[in-house]
Short mmCIF file of C-alpha atoms and ligand atoms in Angstrom, two decimals:
data_model
loop_
_atom_site.label_atom_id
_atom_site.label_comp_id
_atom_site.label_asym_id
_atom_site.label_seq_id
_atom_site.Cartn_x
_atom_site.Cartn_y
_atom_site.Cartn_z
CA MET A 1 -1.87 4.88 17.24
CA GLU A 2 1.15 2.55 17.52
CA GLU A 3 -0.58 0.72 20.37
CA ILE A 4 -3.69 0.19 18.28
CA LEU A 5 -1.58 -0.90 15.31
CA ASN A 6 0.17 -3.53 17.45
CA LYS A 7 -3.21 -4.85 18.53
CA ILE A 8 -4.35 -5.02 14.89
CA ARG A 9 -1.12 -6.80 13.87
CA ALA A 10 -1.55 -9.38 16.63
CA ARG A 11 -5.17 -9.95 15.71
CA ASN A 12 -4.52 -10.37 11.97
CA PRO A 13 -1.37 -12.48 11.60
CA ASN A 14 -0.44 -13.62 8.08
CA GLN A 15 -2.38 -10.78 6.46
CA PRO A 16 0.43 -8.59 5.06
CA GLU A 17 -1.61 -6.81 2.38
CA PHE A 18 -4.38 -5.98 4.84
CA LEU A 19 -1.90 -4.67 7.42
CA GLN A 20 -0.13 -2.61 4.72
CA ALA A 21 -3.41 -0.90 3.79
CA VAL A 22 -4.37 -0.33 7.44
CA GLU A 23 -0.97 1.11 8.35
CA GLU A 24 -1.12 3.56 5.45
CA VAL A 25 -4.55 4.84 6.41
CA LEU A 26 -3.86 5.04 10.15
CA THR A 27 -0.57 6.89 9.58
CA SER A 28 -2.39 9.42 7.40
CA ILE A 29 -5.21 10.11 9.82
CA ALA A 30 -3.23 10.03 13.11
CA ASP A 31 -2.98 13.82 13.52
CA PHE A 32 -6.56 14.37 12.44
CA VAL A 33 -7.85 11.85 14.99
CA GLU A 34 -5.65 13.41 17.68
CA LYS A 35 -7.25 16.81 17.03
CA ASN A 36 -10.79 15.35 17.04
CA PRO A 37 -11.21 13.42 20.31
CA GLN A 38 -14.79 12.35 19.50
CA TYR A 39 -13.36 9.59 17.26
CA LYS A 40 -11.12 8.30 20.02
CA ARG A 41 -13.93 8.34 22.58
CA ALA A 42 -16.08 6.17 20.31
CA ASN A 43 -13.08 3.93 19.49
CA ILE A 44 -13.77 4.43 15.78
CA ILE A 45 -10.34 3.16 14.68
CA GLU A 46 -10.67 -0.26 16.26
CA ARG A 47 -14.22 -0.52 14.95
CA ILE A 48 -13.42 0.53 11.39
CA VAL A 49 -10.59 -2.00 10.91
CA GLU A 50 -12.86 -4.90 11.89
CA PRO A 51 -15.16 -6.05 9.06
CA ASP A 52 -18.88 -6.27 9.83
CA ARG A 53 -18.62 -9.89 8.67
CA VAL A 54 -16.58 -12.24 6.48
CA PHE A 55 -17.91 -15.19 4.48
CA ILE A 56 -15.56 -17.95 3.32
CA PHE A 57 -17.03 -20.81 1.35
CA ARG A 58 -16.27 -23.89 -0.74
CA VAL A 59 -16.83 -23.65 -4.49
CA PRO A 60 -16.83 -27.08 -6.17
CA TRP A 61 -17.13 -27.21 -9.96
CA THR A 62 -16.49 -29.59 -12.84
CA THR A 63 -13.97 -29.23 -15.68
CA ASP A 64 -14.82 -30.06 -19.29
CA ASP A 65 -13.02 -33.38 -18.72
CA GLY A 66 -15.27 -34.22 -15.80
CA ASP A 67 -12.71 -33.59 -13.03
CA VAL A 68 -14.14 -32.11 -9.84
CA MET A 69 -12.24 -29.04 -8.67
CA VAL A 70 -12.52 -27.10 -5.41
CA ASN A 71 -11.83 -23.39 -4.98
CA ARG A 72 -12.38 -21.04 -2.09
CA GLY A 73 -14.84 -18.14 -2.25
CA PHE A 74 -14.74 -14.97 -0.14
CA ARG A 75 -16.97 -12.00 0.57
CA VAL A 76 -15.98 -9.37 3.12
CA GLU A 77 -18.78 -7.00 4.12
CA PHE A 78 -16.61 -4.37 5.70
CA ASN A 79 -18.63 -1.28 6.54
CA ASN A 80 -22.13 -0.06 5.63
CA ALA A 81 -22.21 3.22 7.56
CA ILE A 82 -22.95 5.28 4.45
CA GLY A 83 -24.67 2.76 2.13
CA PRO A 84 -24.98 -0.88 1.06
CA TYR A 85 -21.73 -2.86 0.82
CA LYS A 86 -20.18 -2.24 -2.57
CA GLY A 87 -16.99 -3.59 -4.10
CA GLY A 88 -15.80 -5.94 -6.81
CA LEU A 89 -15.12 -9.65 -7.07
CA ARG A 90 -11.60 -10.79 -7.99
CA PHE A 91 -10.86 -14.18 -9.54
CA HIS A 92 -7.11 -14.75 -9.43
CA PRO A 93 -4.89 -17.52 -7.97
CA THR A 94 -3.28 -15.00 -5.56
CA VAL A 95 -6.61 -14.27 -3.85
CA ASN A 96 -6.70 -15.00 -0.12
CA LEU A 97 -8.29 -13.47 2.97
CA SER A 98 -5.54 -10.85 3.33
CA VAL A 99 -5.95 -9.61 -0.25
CA ILE A 100 -9.73 -9.43 -0.01
CA LYS A 101 -9.58 -7.63 3.35
CA PHE A 102 -7.06 -5.08 2.03
CA LEU A 103 -9.28 -4.40 -0.97
CA GLY A 104 -12.43 -4.19 1.18
CA PHE A 105 -10.76 -1.83 3.65
CA GLU A 106 -9.55 0.49 0.87
CA GLN A 107 -13.03 0.36 -0.65
CA ILE A 108 -14.62 1.94 2.46
CA PHE A 109 -12.68 5.19 2.01
CA LYS A 110 -12.75 5.17 -1.79
CA ASN A 111 -16.53 4.81 -1.81
CA ALA A 112 -16.87 7.62 0.73
CA LEU A 113 -14.91 9.91 -1.62
CA THR A 114 -17.26 9.27 -4.56
CA THR A 115 -19.97 11.49 -2.98
CA LEU A 116 -22.39 8.54 -3.45
CA PRO A 117 -24.08 6.46 -0.69
CA LEU A 118 -21.89 3.35 -0.95
CA GLY A 119 -20.47 1.19 1.85
CA GLY A 120 -17.33 -0.92 1.48
CA GLY A 121 -16.98 -4.61 0.61
CA LYS A 122 -14.98 -6.96 -1.59
CA GLY A 123 -14.94 -10.60 -2.60
CA GLY A 124 -13.55 -13.16 -4.96
CA SER A 125 -11.91 -16.52 -5.30
CA ASP A 126 -8.55 -18.16 -5.92
CA PHE A 127 -10.09 -19.58 -9.12
CA ASP A 128 -8.01 -18.75 -12.22
CA PRO A 129 -10.18 -18.13 -15.31
CA LYS A 130 -7.05 -18.05 -17.51
CA GLY A 131 -7.02 -21.00 -19.93
CA ARG A 132 -10.51 -22.16 -18.89
CA SER A 133 -13.28 -22.62 -21.46
CA ASP A 134 -16.40 -20.45 -21.34
CA ASP A 135 -18.35 -23.48 -20.08
CA GLU A 136 -15.90 -24.04 -17.23
CA VAL A 137 -16.04 -20.37 -16.26
CA MET A 138 -19.85 -20.54 -16.35
CA ARG A 139 -19.98 -23.59 -14.09
CA PHE A 140 -17.57 -21.97 -11.66
CA CYS A 141 -19.58 -18.71 -11.58
CA GLN A 142 -22.83 -20.62 -11.03
CA ASN A 143 -21.39 -22.56 -8.11
CA PHE A 144 -19.83 -19.41 -6.66
CA MET A 145 -23.24 -17.69 -6.77
CA ASN A 146 -24.96 -20.75 -5.25
CA GLU A 147 -23.45 -19.65 -1.94
CA LEU A 148 -22.96 -15.91 -2.42
CA TYR A 149 -26.57 -15.07 -3.33
CA LYS A 150 -27.68 -15.54 0.30
CA TYR A 151 -25.77 -12.44 1.34
CA LEU A 152 -26.62 -10.11 -1.55
CA GLY A 153 -29.40 -7.64 -2.32
CA PRO A 154 -29.71 -4.26 -4.04
CA ASP A 155 -29.94 -2.56 -0.61
CA ILE A 156 -27.61 -5.00 1.15
CA ASP A 157 -24.50 -5.89 -0.83
CA VAL A 158 -23.86 -5.20 -4.52
CA PRO A 159 -20.69 -6.77 -6.05
CA ALA A 160 -19.06 -5.80 -9.37
CA GLY A 161 -16.02 -6.94 -11.39
CA ASP A 162 -12.30 -6.71 -10.67
CA ILE A 163 -9.28 -8.68 -11.87
CA GLY A 164 -10.51 -11.77 -13.73
CA VAL A 165 -14.15 -10.75 -13.49
CA GLY A 166 -15.40 -8.89 -16.56
CA ALA A 167 -18.58 -8.79 -18.63
CA ARG A 168 -18.60 -12.57 -19.23
CA GLU A 169 -18.34 -13.48 -15.54
CA ILE A 170 -20.87 -10.83 -14.41
CA GLY A 171 -23.30 -12.29 -16.96
CA PHE A 172 -22.96 -15.83 -15.60
CA LEU A 173 -23.16 -14.62 -11.99
CA PHE A 174 -26.30 -12.55 -12.67
CA GLY A 175 -27.96 -15.41 -14.55
CA GLN A 176 -27.50 -17.73 -11.59
CA TYR A 177 -28.61 -15.09 -9.05
CA LYS A 178 -31.82 -14.67 -11.03
CA LYS A 179 -32.34 -18.42 -11.27
CA LEU A 180 -31.93 -18.88 -7.52
CA THR A 181 -34.01 -15.94 -6.32
CA GLY A 182 -36.46 -15.34 -9.16
CA ARG A 183 -35.60 -11.65 -8.90
CA PHE A 184 -34.39 -9.26 -11.59
CA ASN A 185 -32.78 -6.38 -9.75
CA GLY A 186 -29.59 -4.32 -9.52
CA VAL A 187 -27.71 -6.81 -7.35
CA LEU A 188 -24.55 -6.68 -9.47
CA THR A 189 -23.01 -3.83 -11.45
CA GLY A 190 -21.04 -4.05 -14.66
CA LYS A 191 -24.08 -5.73 -16.24
CA GLY A 192 -24.60 -5.95 -20.01
CA LEU A 193 -26.29 -2.96 -21.64
CA ASN A 194 -29.31 -5.03 -22.68
CA TRP A 195 -30.03 -6.15 -19.14
CA GLY A 196 -29.56 -3.23 -16.76
CA GLY A 197 -25.95 -2.16 -17.33
CA SER A 198 -24.83 1.44 -17.56
CA LEU A 199 -23.10 3.10 -20.47
CA ILE A 200 -19.49 4.08 -19.57
CA ARG A 201 -19.22 1.43 -16.80
CA PRO A 202 -16.52 -0.56 -18.66
CA GLU A 203 -14.63 2.67 -19.39
CA ALA A 204 -15.14 4.27 -15.97
CA THR A 205 -12.08 3.23 -13.98
CA GLY A 206 -9.60 3.99 -16.76
CA TYR A 207 -11.30 7.22 -17.84
CA GLY A 208 -11.60 8.31 -14.21
CA SER A 209 -7.91 7.71 -13.54
CA VAL A 210 -7.00 9.89 -16.54
CA TYR A 211 -9.47 12.61 -15.47
CA PHE A 212 -7.82 12.56 -12.05
CA ALA A 213 -4.37 12.96 -13.65
CA GLU A 214 -5.70 15.92 -15.67
CA GLU A 215 -7.02 17.54 -12.50
CA MET A 216 -3.62 17.13 -10.82
CA LEU A 217 -1.86 18.54 -13.90
CA MET A 218 -4.22 21.50 -14.03
CA THR A 219 -2.98 22.62 -10.60
CA ARG A 220 0.32 23.27 -12.41
CA GLY A 221 -1.37 24.86 -15.41
CA GLU A 222 -0.70 21.81 -17.61
CA THR A 223 -2.67 19.14 -19.50
CA LEU A 224 -1.96 15.64 -20.84
CA GLU A 225 -1.44 16.99 -24.37
CA GLY A 226 1.94 15.76 -25.65
CA LYS A 227 2.82 13.85 -22.46
CA VAL A 228 4.55 10.47 -22.74
CA CYS A 229 2.77 7.93 -20.55
CA LEU A 230 3.61 4.49 -19.13
CA VAL A 231 0.62 2.21 -18.56
CA SER A 232 0.90 -1.22 -16.92
CA GLY A 233 -1.58 -4.06 -17.31
CA SER A 234 -3.64 -4.67 -20.45
CA GLY A 235 -7.01 -5.53 -18.96
CA ASN A 236 -10.11 -3.42 -18.43
CA VAL A 237 -8.52 -0.52 -16.56
CA ALA A 238 -5.40 -0.32 -18.74
CA GLN A 239 -7.37 -0.41 -22.03
CA TYR A 240 -9.64 2.52 -21.17
CA THR A 241 -6.79 4.45 -19.59
CA VAL A 242 -5.02 4.25 -22.95
CA GLU A 243 -8.21 5.22 -24.80
CA LYS A 244 -8.72 8.39 -22.76
CA ILE A 245 -5.03 9.38 -22.86
CA ILE A 246 -5.11 9.14 -26.68
CA GLN A 247 -8.29 11.28 -26.75
CA LEU A 248 -6.60 13.93 -24.61
CA GLY A 249 -3.50 14.09 -26.80
CA GLY A 250 -1.06 12.04 -24.72
CA LYS A 251 1.16 9.22 -25.99
CA VAL A 252 1.15 5.77 -24.34
CA VAL A 253 4.31 3.73 -24.95
CA THR A 254 3.89 0.64 -22.72
CA LEU A 255 1.43 -2.09 -21.76
CA SER A 256 2.01 -5.31 -19.84
CA ASP A 257 0.58 -8.54 -18.49
CA SER A 258 1.95 -10.93 -15.91
CA SER A 259 4.31 -12.43 -18.54
CA GLY A 260 6.06 -9.21 -19.63
CA PHE A 261 5.73 -5.75 -21.18
CA ILE A 262 5.85 -4.11 -24.60
CA TYR A 263 7.57 -0.81 -25.40
CA ASP A 264 6.19 1.02 -28.43
CA PRO A 265 8.04 4.37 -28.71
CA ALA A 266 5.80 5.50 -31.60
CA GLY A 267 2.82 5.30 -29.26
CA ILE A 268 -0.30 3.13 -29.13
CA ASP A 269 -2.87 4.62 -31.51
CA ASP A 270 -6.58 3.82 -31.92
CA GLU A 271 -5.93 0.96 -34.32
CA LYS A 272 -3.36 -0.69 -32.05
CA LEU A 273 -5.69 -0.26 -29.09
CA GLU A 274 -8.45 -2.06 -30.97
CA TYR A 275 -5.95 -4.86 -31.55
CA VAL A 276 -5.25 -5.02 -27.78
CA LYS A 277 -8.97 -5.14 -26.95
CA GLU A 278 -9.53 -7.98 -29.37
CA LEU A 279 -6.40 -9.79 -28.17
CA LYS A 280 -7.29 -9.53 -24.48
CA ASN A 281 -11.10 -9.55 -24.41
CA VAL A 282 -11.93 -11.94 -27.25
CA ARG A 283 -8.92 -14.14 -27.96
CA ARG A 284 -7.64 -13.87 -24.35
CA GLY A 285 -4.03 -13.94 -25.62
CA ARG A 286 -0.75 -12.57 -24.24
CA ILE A 287 0.65 -9.05 -24.70
CA LYS A 288 3.74 -10.50 -26.41
CA GLU A 289 1.58 -10.93 -29.51
CA TYR A 290 1.37 -7.11 -29.76
CA ALA A 291 5.15 -6.99 -30.05
CA ASP A 292 5.08 -9.63 -32.79
CA GLU A 293 2.29 -7.82 -34.65
CA TYR A 294 3.81 -4.32 -34.54
CA LYS A 295 7.51 -5.29 -34.41
CA VAL A 296 8.28 -3.53 -31.14
CA GLU A 297 10.39 -4.47 -28.15
CA TYR A 298 9.04 -7.10 -25.71
CA THR A 299 10.64 -7.70 -22.31
CA PRO A 300 9.60 -10.88 -20.44
CA ALA A 301 8.90 -10.54 -16.71
CA ASN A 302 12.01 -11.43 -14.74
CA SER A 303 11.55 -12.20 -11.06
CA ASP A 304 15.36 -12.31 -10.55
CA LEU A 305 15.49 -8.53 -10.98
CA ASP A 306 14.69 -6.34 -7.97
CA TYR A 307 13.02 -3.77 -10.25
CA ASN A 308 10.77 -3.65 -13.30
CA PRO A 309 12.57 -2.17 -16.35
CA MET A 310 9.23 -0.86 -17.62
CA TRP A 311 9.26 1.76 -14.85
CA ALA A 312 12.73 2.89 -15.93
CA ILE A 313 11.59 4.18 -19.33
CA LYS A 314 11.80 7.94 -19.80
CA ALA A 315 8.32 9.47 -19.57
CA ASP A 316 6.16 12.18 -17.96
CA CYS A 317 3.27 10.20 -16.48
CA ALA A 318 2.69 6.69 -15.12
CA PHE A 319 -0.64 4.87 -14.82
CA PRO A 320 -0.08 1.60 -12.92
CA SER A 321 -3.19 -0.40 -13.85
CA ALA A 322 -2.36 -4.07 -13.18
CA THR A 323 -2.16 -5.16 -9.54
CA GLN A 324 -0.99 -4.43 -5.99
CA ASN A 325 2.67 -3.73 -5.14
CA GLU A 326 3.82 -3.53 -8.76
CA ILE A 327 5.99 -0.44 -8.03
CA ASN A 328 8.63 -0.93 -5.34
CA LYS A 329 11.14 1.55 -3.92
CA LYS A 330 13.60 1.09 -6.77
CA ASP A 331 10.86 1.39 -9.40
CA ALA A 332 9.66 4.62 -7.77
CA GLU A 333 13.24 5.96 -7.76
CA ASN A 334 13.62 5.03 -11.44
CA LEU A 335 10.34 6.71 -12.35
CA VAL A 336 11.29 9.97 -10.64
CA LYS A 337 14.87 9.82 -12.02
CA ASN A 338 13.56 9.40 -15.57
CA GLY A 339 11.25 12.37 -15.48
CA VAL A 340 7.88 10.99 -14.35
CA TYR A 341 6.09 13.59 -12.24
CA VAL A 342 2.46 12.42 -12.52
CA ILE A 343 1.37 9.04 -11.13
CA SER A 344 -2.31 8.15 -11.24
CA GLU A 345 -3.08 4.72 -9.81
CA GLY A 346 -5.70 2.79 -11.78
CA ALA A 347 -4.86 -0.35 -9.80
CA ASN A 348 -5.45 -0.78 -6.09
CA MET A 349 -2.34 -0.17 -3.92
CA PRO A 350 0.11 -0.69 -6.83
CA THR A 351 2.89 1.14 -4.97
CA THR A 352 4.64 -0.28 -1.89
CA PRO A 353 4.88 2.03 1.17
CA GLU A 354 8.61 2.62 0.42
CA GLY A 355 7.70 3.61 -3.14
CA VAL A 356 5.01 6.00 -1.90
CA ASP A 357 7.61 7.68 0.34
CA ILE A 358 9.82 8.30 -2.70
CA PHE A 359 6.94 9.98 -4.57
CA LEU A 360 6.00 12.14 -1.60
CA LYS A 361 9.60 13.19 -0.96
CA ALA A 362 10.05 14.08 -4.64
CA LYS A 363 6.81 16.13 -4.37
CA VAL A 364 5.45 14.76 -7.63
CA LEU A 365 1.74 14.68 -8.44
CA TYR A 366 0.85 11.33 -6.89
CA GLY A 367 -2.81 10.22 -6.98
CA PRO A 368 -3.30 7.10 -4.83
CA GLY A 369 -5.66 4.36 -6.05
CA LYS A 370 -8.46 5.04 -3.63
CA ALA A 371 -8.88 8.48 -5.18
CA ALA A 372 -7.63 8.00 -8.74
CA ASN A 373 -9.45 4.73 -9.53
CA ALA A 374 -12.74 5.60 -7.80
CA GLY A 375 -14.37 6.25 -11.19
CA GLY A 376 -15.26 2.56 -11.56
CA VAL A 377 -17.24 2.28 -8.36
CA SER A 378 -18.73 5.71 -9.01
CA VAL A 379 -20.31 4.60 -12.27
CA SER A 380 -21.35 1.39 -10.52
CA GLY A 381 -23.19 3.69 -8.10
CA LEU A 382 -24.75 5.45 -11.10
CA GLU A 383 -25.75 2.05 -12.50
CA MET A 384 -27.54 1.33 -9.19
CA SER A 385 -29.36 4.68 -9.41
CA GLN A 386 -30.50 3.96 -12.97
CA ASN A 387 -31.65 0.44 -11.98
CA SER A 388 -33.71 1.69 -9.07
CA GLN A 389 -35.37 4.32 -11.29
CA HIS A 390 -35.80 1.82 -14.15
CA LEU A 391 -34.19 4.12 -16.71
CA SER A 392 -30.94 4.55 -18.64
CA TRP A 393 -28.90 7.70 -18.98
CA THR A 394 -27.03 8.58 -22.18
CA ARG A 395 -23.33 8.07 -22.63
CA GLU A 396 -22.76 11.79 -22.39
CA GLU A 397 -24.80 12.12 -19.18
CA VAL A 398 -22.88 9.34 -17.44
CA ASP A 399 -19.50 10.58 -18.66
CA ASN A 400 -20.28 14.12 -17.44
CA LYS A 401 -21.31 12.78 -14.05
CA LEU A 402 -18.11 10.70 -13.89
CA ARG A 403 -16.00 13.72 -14.73
CA GLY A 404 -17.85 15.76 -12.06
CA ILE A 405 -17.24 13.07 -9.45
CA MET A 406 -13.50 12.88 -10.25
CA VAL A 407 -13.28 16.67 -9.91
CA ALA A 408 -15.08 16.44 -6.54
CA ILE A 409 -12.73 13.69 -5.34
CA HIS A 410 -9.74 15.79 -6.37
CA GLU A 411 -11.13 18.79 -4.46
CA GLN A 412 -11.66 16.74 -1.30
CA CYS A 413 -8.07 15.46 -1.49
CA ARG A 414 -6.78 19.01 -1.79
CA LYS A 415 -8.97 20.22 1.07
CA TYR A 416 -7.41 17.77 3.50
CA GLY A 417 -4.02 17.18 1.86
CA MET A 418 -2.54 20.66 1.29
CA GLU A 419 0.75 21.25 3.09
CA GLU A 420 2.21 24.59 4.14
CA ASP A 421 4.57 24.83 1.17
CA GLY A 422 1.69 24.38 -1.30
CA PHE A 423 2.40 20.69 -2.01
CA CYS A 424 -0.68 18.49 -2.03
CA ASN A 425 -0.26 15.16 -0.28
CA TYR A 426 -3.10 13.33 -2.00
CA VAL A 427 -2.57 10.24 0.18
CA ASN A 428 -3.34 12.13 3.36
CA GLY A 429 -6.09 14.10 1.64
CA ALA A 430 -7.90 11.00 0.37
CA ASN A 431 -7.55 9.08 3.63
CA ILE A 432 -8.70 11.94 5.87
CA ALA A 433 -11.64 12.98 3.66
CA GLY A 434 -12.83 9.36 3.30
CA PHE A 435 -12.34 8.58 6.97
CA LYS A 436 -14.17 11.70 8.17
CA LYS A 437 -17.34 10.93 6.23
CA VAL A 438 -17.51 7.31 7.39
CA ALA A 439 -16.45 8.03 10.99
CA ASP A 440 -19.01 10.84 11.37
CA SER A 441 -21.72 8.52 10.08
CA MET A 442 -20.66 5.83 12.55
CA LEU A 443 -20.83 8.38 15.38
CA ASP A 444 -24.38 9.33 14.32
CA GLN A 445 -25.49 5.69 14.28
CA GLY A 446 -24.27 4.65 17.76
CA VAL A 447 -22.24 1.65 18.86
CA VAL A 448 -23.48 -1.12 16.56
P1 NDP B 1 -8.21 -7.31 -15.56
O1 NDP B 1 -8.33 -8.70 -15.11
O2 NDP B 1 -9.08 -6.83 -16.67
O3 NDP B 1 -6.70 -6.99 -15.97
C1 NDP B 1 -5.67 -7.15 -15.06
C2 NDP B 1 -4.35 -6.88 -15.75
O4 NDP B 1 -3.32 -6.86 -14.79
C3 NDP B 1 -3.98 -7.97 -16.75
O5 NDP B 1 -3.22 -7.40 -17.77
C4 NDP B 1 -3.14 -8.92 -15.88
O6 NDP B 1 -2.24 -9.72 -16.63
C5 NDP B 1 -2.41 -7.95 -15.02
N1 NDP B 1 -2.06 -8.61 -13.74
C6 NDP B 1 -2.94 -9.13 -12.84
N2 NDP B 1 -2.28 -9.68 -11.82
C7 NDP B 1 -0.98 -9.51 -12.08
C8 NDP B 1 0.20 -9.87 -11.40
N3 NDP B 1 0.16 -10.51 -10.22
N4 NDP B 1 1.38 -9.51 -11.96
C9 NDP B 1 1.41 -8.84 -13.15
N5 NDP B 1 0.32 -8.49 -13.84
C10 NDP B 1 -0.84 -8.81 -13.32
O7 NDP B 1 -8.43 -6.42 -14.25
P2 NDP B 1 -8.78 -4.88 -14.13
O8 NDP B 1 -8.19 -4.12 -15.26
O9 NDP B 1 -10.22 -4.77 -13.85
O10 NDP B 1 -8.02 -4.49 -12.77
C11 NDP B 1 -6.69 -3.97 -12.73
C12 NDP B 1 -6.47 -3.25 -11.42
O11 NDP B 1 -7.41 -2.17 -11.30
C13 NDP B 1 -6.65 -4.11 -10.16
O12 NDP B 1 -5.75 -3.66 -9.16
C14 NDP B 1 -8.07 -3.77 -9.73
O13 NDP B 1 -8.28 -3.99 -8.35
C15 NDP B 1 -8.10 -2.29 -10.06
N6 NDP B 1 -9.43 -1.71 -10.17
C16 NDP B 1 -10.33 -2.20 -11.10
C17 NDP B 1 -11.57 -1.63 -11.22
C18 NDP B 1 -12.52 -2.04 -12.28
O14 NDP B 1 -13.53 -1.34 -12.45
N7 NDP B 1 -12.27 -3.09 -13.03
C19 NDP B 1 -12.01 -0.56 -10.29
C20 NDP B 1 -10.95 -0.06 -9.42
C21 NDP B 1 -9.74 -0.65 -9.37
P3 NDP B 1 -2.54 -11.29 -16.80
O15 NDP B 1 -3.64 -11.37 -17.77
O16 NDP B 1 -1.26 -11.86 -17.27
O17 NDP B 1 -2.92 -11.79 -15.43
#
C-alpha cells in the first residue's frame, strides 16, 4: 500500500486535501484488500484514485459596474461504477483542483453507502458569492452552466449544491441548462419545490447527521434528549442540524461562520433558529448579529491561535458542519477532555487525520462525514427517482426513507468496523463497506 501511496503522491503534487482523503481511505482498507486478492489482481486501488475525467474551464462574467471578471470552473467525474456521477457544486474562494478531487473521491464511497445507484463526482468554482448581488450571482451561474451543460445529463452527471450553492444558485443554473438544451429534466438536485425539487432535500444533510448520531447513541442505550451540542457553521447543514436536535430534545449552544462563533448557554430555540435562517438565507448577514440580538458571547475567529475555543466548550456532542479541517489535533483533545463523546460530521472531512486519531484512541462515538452526512446525497437520489417517475412523495415519505437510509448506513459501518473489544471504528466501517460495493462493481464491468 505504501508503494502505491508514493506513486499517488508523486502523480498528484500540490494536492494536499486530495492526498489526505486518499491516505485515510487506503489506510482503512489495507487489511481488507490484503485478504481479498481479487482487488489487487485487477489493480482496483490505482484505478479508483484516478478520476474518469476532469473538466477545468474559464468562467467570465460581468459585475453590476460593468467590470469583466474571470473565475475558474471545475467538474470531476470520478467514478460511475454504480450509477451516474453525483455530487455537489461548491462556490468558495478556496476551491481548487485538490479540494474538488478530495470531495469527489469521498463522494464515491459516501454514495455507495446510501444503498442508491449513485456514482461519485464533484465540481465548483473559486467564485465567491458573498457580497455579490443576485444579478451578479445569476450572471456567474449562467456563464458557469454555459460550459458545464455539455457534460451533464440525468443518466450521466447530476450536480447539486454545496458550500455557496443553495436554492438561489441551483435555480439560476437550472434555468440556464434549460435555455441551452431545451430540456426539462432531473439534471440537478436541490431544485425548487415548484419545479421538480423534493421535500426534505434542504433538511436532509443536517437531519441525516442527527439521525446518524442517534443511531450511534442507541448502541449505548442513549438518545439525544438532554444532550448539550456544539454545532459549527450556520449554513444549510448547520441550520437543519440544529432544527433536528431541538426536535429530539437536545440543546445546541454554538453556531459559527468564517468570522467567529456565538455561545448561547441557554440554547438555540425555534425562535432563535428562525432568526438564524432569516439572517443567513435572506439577509446574508454575519453570525455576530445573533450575539447582538440575543446578548450572548461572540468570539471572533483568531488565526493566531492553534486551536478553536469553540471546541473547548463543555458539551456531550459535536456536529462540525462548516468546512474541511476545522478540527485539528488540539481541538479534538479539547473536545474529548471537555466531555464530548459523540461526533457526527455534517461537513466533509472536518477533522484532520491527527484529530481523527484522538477520537479513535478515546473510543468515542465518531461518525465520519462520508457516513454521517450522506443524508443530503441520499435525498438527492430520491429527488432523481421522483423526477424520473414524474411524481412527488410527501414530506413524511421522504423523511422516513431518509431515516431508513441512515439506519442502513450505520449498520454497514458496524458490519465492517466492529473491533474485538466491541468498539466500532466507523471510519474503517464506512471506508470498507463503500469500497467493497464500488470495487466489486468495477470487477464485474472489466478493465475500462
Ligand atoms: P453553506 O454555504 O450553506 O454554509 C457553510 C457554512 O460554513 C457557513 O456558515 C460558512 O461561513 C462556513 N464556512 C465555510 N467555509 C469556511 C471556512 N473556510 N472557515 C470557516 N467557516 C467556513 O454550506 P453547507 O451548509 O451546504 O455545507 C457545509 C459543509 O457540509 C461542507 O463541508 C459541505 O461539503 C458539507 N456537505 C453539504 C451537503 C449539502 O447537502 N449542502 C451535503 C454533504 C456535505 P461563511 O458564510 O462565513 O463562509
